[in-house]
Amino acid sequence: MGVIAVAGGTGGLGRAIVDSILARGNHEVLVLSRKIDVAKEQEVGARFIAADYSNVASLVSMLEENKIDTVISTIDMQQSLEPDLNLTQAAERSSVTKRLIPSMWGTKYDERIESMFSAGKGKMTLLRAVAKTNLEYTAIYIGYFLDYYVAPHVKSYMNGRPLFLDIPNNASATPGSGNTPVGLSYSIDVGNFVAALIDETNWEKENFIIPDKVTWNEFVKIAEEAKGVKFSVQHDSIEDLKAGKMSELPGYEKVFYPTLPKEKFGSVLSIYGILFESGALDLKPAHSLNERYPDIKVHTVKELVTKAWEGKK
C-alpha cells in the first residue's frame, strides 16, 4: 500500500480522484491543503496535510515526514504557476517521493498552443520542469470537462464554467462551423481511471482518457432535446475569433466576469474557440486508458445532459 497525496483534493477534480482512490482501498490517501478544515476533512474521509506551496523546503519536509511516495496535482494554475513548480521541485528533492502526476489534464499542449495564450505557456513550462526530474511521471489528457455543463444537477465537485453553450439560458455562441468533435470528460470517470492507473508500475510519460465526443452542433441539439426548448444559436466565424471577437452569452456575466474582466475574458474565449474548432480537443492517441481499463464506464454527453436538464425550462 502506497501513500498518495492529492494536491487540490478538497474539491473539483482532486476530490473526485480522492473519492475513487478511497473506494478502491489500495492506498492511503492524503489531501494537501493550504489550511486544515476539520469539517471538510471529516466529509472527505482522508487526512488533510497543511502545504505551504511558497516554501520548497517545507514541502520536502512534509512529503518525507508523511512518507508520500506519489503526488497527484490538480492545482488550478490560473492564478499562479509557482505552487506546481515548487511541488515538483520538492517531490524531486524528497527522499521518499518517487512518482508525480502533474496538473496538466485538458488537451495535449504543444508549442502552437503555448504561443497562443498564457494557460498554454504555463502548462508547457510545468511539463518541461517535470521532465527534467528523475521522478516517474505521467501527464494525463482528458479533453474538456463535461461537468461545467451539468453541475450541480449531477454529482460533481466542480463549478459550472460553461463556454459557448449556456444551457440555463437556452443559448449558444458556437465557435466556427460547430462540426468539429470535442471530447467531454466527466470528472468522476477521470477519477476512476486515475485510481486504476496508480496501481500500475512503469508509467508512460503521457496517458489519454478518451471521453465521449460530440460536435458543438450535436451538443446544442442534445441540450434542446433534454429541456424541450429551442435554443438561440449564433455562430462566430474563425475570422471573428482570430480578431478577438466572440458573441456573449447571458451566463458569462455571472460566472466569469466577477473574476475575469470582460475584455480579457473575450480574448481568452476567442482562443478557446479557435482551439475547439481546430480539433485540439478531439483527442486521437494511439493508446488510451479506456483500452487498458475497459471495465471503467465512460458516461456519455447525452446521458448526463439529459439527467441534469430533462424537463428544466
PDB file of C-alpha atoms in Angstrom, residues 128-270:
ATOM      1  CA  ARG A 128       9.325  20.812 -19.048  1.00  0.00           C
ATOM      2  CA  ALA A 129      10.153  21.203 -15.358  1.00  0.00           C
ATOM      3  CA  VAL A 130       8.719  17.769 -14.570  1.00  0.00           C
ATOM      4  CA  ALA A 131      10.608  16.171 -17.470  1.00  0.00           C
ATOM      5  CA  LYS A 132      13.924  17.409 -16.049  1.00  0.00           C
ATOM      6  CA  THR A 133      13.413  15.484 -12.796  1.00  0.00           C
ATOM      7  CA  ASN A 134      14.228  11.868 -12.019  1.00  0.00           C
ATOM      8  CA  LEU A 135      10.641  11.224 -10.971  1.00  0.00           C
ATOM      9  CA  GLU A 136       8.448   8.662 -12.646  1.00  0.00           C
ATOM     10  CA  TYR A 137       5.659  10.801 -14.058  1.00  0.00           C
ATOM     11  CA  THR A 138       2.733  10.811 -16.419  1.00  0.00           C
ATOM     12  CA  ALA A 139       0.734  13.661 -17.901  1.00  0.00           C
ATOM     13  CA  ILE A 140      -2.935  12.750 -18.300  1.00  0.00           C
ATOM     14  CA  TYR A 141      -5.031  14.347 -21.048  1.00  0.00           C
ATOM     15  CA  ILE A 142      -8.814  14.271 -20.901  1.00  0.00           C
ATOM     16  CA  GLY A 143     -10.253  16.870 -23.308  1.00  0.00           C
ATOM     17  CA  TYR A 144     -12.659  19.360 -21.711  1.00  0.00           C
ATOM     18  CA  PHE A 145     -14.806  18.828 -18.641  1.00  0.00           C
ATOM     19  CA  LEU A 146     -18.457  17.937 -19.177  1.00  0.00           C
ATOM     20  CA  ASP A 147     -19.069  18.841 -15.531  1.00  0.00           C
ATOM     21  CA  TYR A 148     -19.074  22.525 -16.473  1.00  0.00           C
ATOM     22  CA  TYR A 149     -22.376  21.975 -18.278  1.00  0.00           C
ATOM     23  CA  VAL A 150     -24.177  19.580 -15.945  1.00  0.00           C
ATOM     24  CA  ALA A 151     -23.129  20.601 -12.411  1.00  0.00           C
ATOM     25  CA  PRO A 152     -24.706  20.867  -9.904  1.00  0.00           C
ATOM     26  CA  HIS A 153     -27.563  18.740 -11.260  1.00  0.00           C
ATOM     27  CA  VAL A 154     -25.423  15.587 -11.367  1.00  0.00           C
ATOM     28  CA  LYS A 155     -22.753  14.530  -8.893  1.00  0.00           C
ATOM     29  CA  SER A 156     -19.722  16.750  -9.315  1.00  0.00           C
ATOM     30  CA  TYR A 157     -17.315  18.722  -7.160  1.00  0.00           C
ATOM     31  CA  MET A 158     -16.686  21.190  -9.971  1.00  0.00           C
ATOM     32  CA  ASN A 159     -18.355  24.533 -10.514  1.00  0.00           C
ATOM     33  CA  GLY A 160     -20.191  25.375 -13.713  1.00  0.00           C
ATOM     34  CA  ARG A 161     -17.874  27.184 -16.149  1.00  0.00           C
ATOM     35  CA  PRO A 162     -19.629  26.632 -19.466  1.00  0.00           C
ATOM     36  CA  LEU A 163     -18.058  28.043 -22.605  1.00  0.00           C
ATOM     37  CA  PHE A 164     -20.060  28.534 -25.805  1.00  0.00           C
ATOM     38  CA  LEU A 165     -23.180  26.710 -24.594  1.00  0.00           C
ATOM     39  CA  ASP A 166     -25.374  28.364 -21.948  1.00  0.00           C
ATOM     40  CA  ILE A 167     -27.878  25.644 -21.111  1.00  0.00           C
ATOM     41  CA  PRO A 168     -29.620  27.509 -18.248  1.00  0.00           C
ATOM     42  CA  ASN A 169     -30.382  30.401 -20.612  1.00  0.00           C
ATOM     43  CA  ASN A 170     -31.132  28.292 -23.713  1.00  0.00           C
ATOM     44  CA  ALA A 171     -28.426  29.901 -25.822  1.00  0.00           C
ATOM     45  CA  SER A 172     -25.289  29.005 -27.745  1.00  0.00           C
ATOM     46  CA  ALA A 173     -22.433  31.010 -29.264  1.00  0.00           C
ATOM     47  CA  THR A 174     -20.864  28.260 -31.342  1.00  0.00           C
ATOM     48  CA  PRO A 175     -17.251  28.666 -32.485  1.00  0.00           C
ATOM     49  CA  GLY A 176     -16.778  28.210 -36.216  1.00  0.00           C
ATOM     50  CA  SER A 177     -18.880  25.659 -38.061  1.00  0.00           C
ATOM     51  CA  GLY A 178     -19.747  23.699 -34.929  1.00  0.00           C
ATOM     52  CA  ASN A 179     -18.943  20.464 -36.764  1.00  0.00           C
ATOM     53  CA  THR A 180     -15.623  19.628 -35.086  1.00  0.00           C
ATOM     54  CA  PRO A 181     -15.753  16.885 -32.414  1.00  0.00           C
ATOM     55  CA  VAL A 182     -14.886  17.854 -28.847  1.00  0.00           C
ATOM     56  CA  GLY A 183     -14.040  15.320 -26.140  1.00  0.00           C
ATOM     57  CA  LEU A 184     -16.018  15.990 -22.951  1.00  0.00           C
ATOM     58  CA  SER A 185     -14.891  14.100 -19.837  1.00  0.00           C
ATOM     59  CA  TYR A 186     -16.865  13.620 -16.643  1.00  0.00           C
ATOM     60  CA  SER A 187     -14.611  14.212 -13.618  1.00  0.00           C
ATOM     61  CA  ILE A 188     -15.933  11.137 -11.796  1.00  0.00           C
ATOM     62  CA  ASP A 189     -14.840   8.962 -14.734  1.00  0.00           C
ATOM     63  CA  VAL A 190     -11.426  10.651 -14.753  1.00  0.00           C
ATOM     64  CA  GLY A 191     -11.065   9.913 -11.045  1.00  0.00           C
ATOM     65  CA  ASN A 192     -11.773   6.235 -11.656  1.00  0.00           C
ATOM     66  CA  PHE A 193      -9.135   5.991 -14.383  1.00  0.00           C
ATOM     67  CA  VAL A 194      -6.531   7.763 -12.247  1.00  0.00           C
ATOM     68  CA  ALA A 195      -7.254   5.481  -9.292  1.00  0.00           C
ATOM     69  CA  ALA A 196      -6.699   2.448 -11.528  1.00  0.00           C
ATOM     70  CA  LEU A 197      -3.521   3.883 -13.022  1.00  0.00           C
ATOM     71  CA  ILE A 198      -1.772   4.486  -9.706  1.00  0.00           C
ATOM     72  CA  ASP A 199      -1.963   0.750  -9.013  1.00  0.00           C
ATOM     73  CA  GLU A 200       0.311   0.256 -12.031  1.00  0.00           C
ATOM     74  CA  THR A 201       4.092   0.480 -12.283  1.00  0.00           C
ATOM     75  CA  ASN A 202       6.216   1.801 -15.141  1.00  0.00           C
ATOM     76  CA  TRP A 203       4.015   4.665 -16.263  1.00  0.00           C
ATOM     77  CA  GLU A 204       4.110   6.034 -19.773  1.00  0.00           C
ATOM     78  CA  LYS A 205       5.142   9.694 -19.965  1.00  0.00           C
ATOM     79  CA  GLU A 206       1.633  10.540 -21.137  1.00  0.00           C
ATOM     80  CA  ASN A 207      -1.757   8.874 -20.882  1.00  0.00           C
ATOM     81  CA  PHE A 208      -5.057   9.686 -22.526  1.00  0.00           C
ATOM     82  CA  ILE A 209      -8.628   9.262 -21.388  1.00  0.00           C
ATOM     83  CA  ILE A 210     -10.911   9.270 -24.409  1.00  0.00           C
ATOM     84  CA  PRO A 211     -14.244  10.749 -23.372  1.00  0.00           C
ATOM     85  CA  ASP A 212     -17.492  10.866 -25.261  1.00  0.00           C
ATOM     86  CA  LYS A 213     -17.162  13.146 -28.273  1.00  0.00           C
ATOM     87  CA  VAL A 214     -19.783  15.400 -29.807  1.00  0.00           C
ATOM     88  CA  THR A 215     -19.681  18.384 -32.114  1.00  0.00           C
ATOM     89  CA  TRP A 216     -20.962  21.684 -30.740  1.00  0.00           C
ATOM     90  CA  ASN A 217     -23.962  21.435 -33.068  1.00  0.00           C
ATOM     91  CA  GLU A 218     -24.747  17.989 -31.651  1.00  0.00           C
ATOM     92  CA  PHE A 219     -24.222  19.286 -28.118  1.00  0.00           C
ATOM     93  CA  VAL A 220     -26.792  22.041 -28.674  1.00  0.00           C
ATOM     94  CA  LYS A 221     -29.279  19.527 -30.068  1.00  0.00           C
ATOM     95  CA  ILE A 222     -28.809  17.220 -27.059  1.00  0.00           C
ATOM     96  CA  ALA A 223     -29.461  20.122 -24.688  1.00  0.00           C
ATOM     97  CA  GLU A 224     -32.517  21.237 -26.650  1.00  0.00           C
ATOM     98  CA  GLU A 225     -33.971  17.735 -26.574  1.00  0.00           C
ATOM     99  CA  ALA A 226     -33.325  17.390 -22.848  1.00  0.00           C
ATOM    100  CA  LYS A 227     -35.053  20.659 -21.988  1.00  0.00           C
ATOM    101  CA  GLY A 228     -37.685  20.547 -24.701  1.00  0.00           C
ATOM    102  CA  VAL A 229     -36.767  24.103 -25.685  1.00  0.00           C
ATOM    103  CA  LYS A 230     -35.368  25.629 -28.873  1.00  0.00           C
ATOM    104  CA  PHE A 231     -32.087  27.452 -28.207  1.00  0.00           C
ATOM    105  CA  SER A 232     -30.942  30.775 -29.614  1.00  0.00           C
ATOM    106  CA  VAL A 233     -27.866  29.832 -31.656  1.00  0.00           C
ATOM    107  CA  GLN A 234     -25.160  32.096 -33.039  1.00  0.00           C
ATOM    108  CA  HIS A 235     -22.030  31.072 -34.944  1.00  0.00           C
ATOM    109  CA  ASP A 236     -18.781  33.026 -34.730  1.00  0.00           C
ATOM    110  CA  SER A 237     -16.538  32.656 -37.752  1.00  0.00           C
ATOM    111  CA  ILE A 238     -12.866  31.772 -37.473  1.00  0.00           C
ATOM    112  CA  GLU A 239     -12.094  35.235 -38.850  1.00  0.00           C
ATOM    113  CA  ASP A 240     -14.014  36.847 -35.985  1.00  0.00           C
ATOM    114  CA  LEU A 241     -12.351  34.561 -33.465  1.00  0.00           C
ATOM    115  CA  LYS A 242      -8.887  35.457 -34.766  1.00  0.00           C
ATOM    116  CA  ALA A 243      -9.858  39.121 -34.451  1.00  0.00           C
ATOM    117  CA  GLY A 244     -10.763  38.518 -30.810  1.00  0.00           C
ATOM    118  CA  LYS A 245     -14.498  38.793 -31.407  1.00  0.00           C
ATOM    119  CA  MET A 246     -16.880  36.361 -29.719  1.00  0.00           C
ATOM    120  CA  SER A 247     -20.606  36.518 -29.106  1.00  0.00           C
ATOM    121  CA  GLU A 248     -21.628  36.936 -25.487  1.00  0.00           C
ATOM    122  CA  LEU A 249     -23.925  34.588 -23.624  1.00  0.00           C
ATOM    123  CA  PRO A 250     -26.165  35.614 -20.699  1.00  0.00           C
ATOM    124  CA  GLY A 251     -24.400  33.295 -18.257  1.00  0.00           C
ATOM    125  CA  TYR A 252     -20.948  34.799 -18.771  1.00  0.00           C
ATOM    126  CA  GLU A 253     -21.669  37.864 -16.648  1.00  0.00           C
ATOM    127  CA  LYS A 254     -22.481  35.791 -13.572  1.00  0.00           C
ATOM    128  CA  VAL A 255     -19.916  33.019 -13.994  1.00  0.00           C
ATOM    129  CA  PHE A 256     -16.828  34.671 -15.463  1.00  0.00           C
ATOM    130  CA  TYR A 257     -16.903  38.468 -15.252  1.00  0.00           C
ATOM    131  CA  PRO A 258     -16.597  38.718 -11.440  1.00  0.00           C
ATOM    132  CA  THR A 259     -13.090  37.208 -11.616  1.00  0.00           C
ATOM    133  CA  LEU A 260     -12.028  37.998 -15.187  1.00  0.00           C
ATOM    134  CA  PRO A 261     -12.613  41.417 -16.805  1.00  0.00           C
ATOM    135  CA  LYS A 262     -14.936  41.272 -19.775  1.00  0.00           C
ATOM    136  CA  GLU A 263     -12.293  42.427 -22.260  1.00  0.00           C
ATOM    137  CA  LYS A 264      -9.722  39.862 -21.124  1.00  0.00           C
ATOM    138  CA  PHE A 265     -12.317  37.096 -20.994  1.00  0.00           C
ATOM    139  CA  GLY A 266     -13.328  37.846 -24.578  1.00  0.00           C
ATOM    140  CA  SER A 267      -9.791  37.397 -25.873  1.00  0.00           C
ATOM    141  CA  VAL A 268      -9.316  34.155 -23.911  1.00  0.00           C
ATOM    142  CA  LEU A 269     -12.676  32.852 -25.103  1.00  0.00           C
ATOM    143  CA  SER A 270     -11.752  33.524 -28.718  1.00  0.00           C
TER     144      SER A 270
END
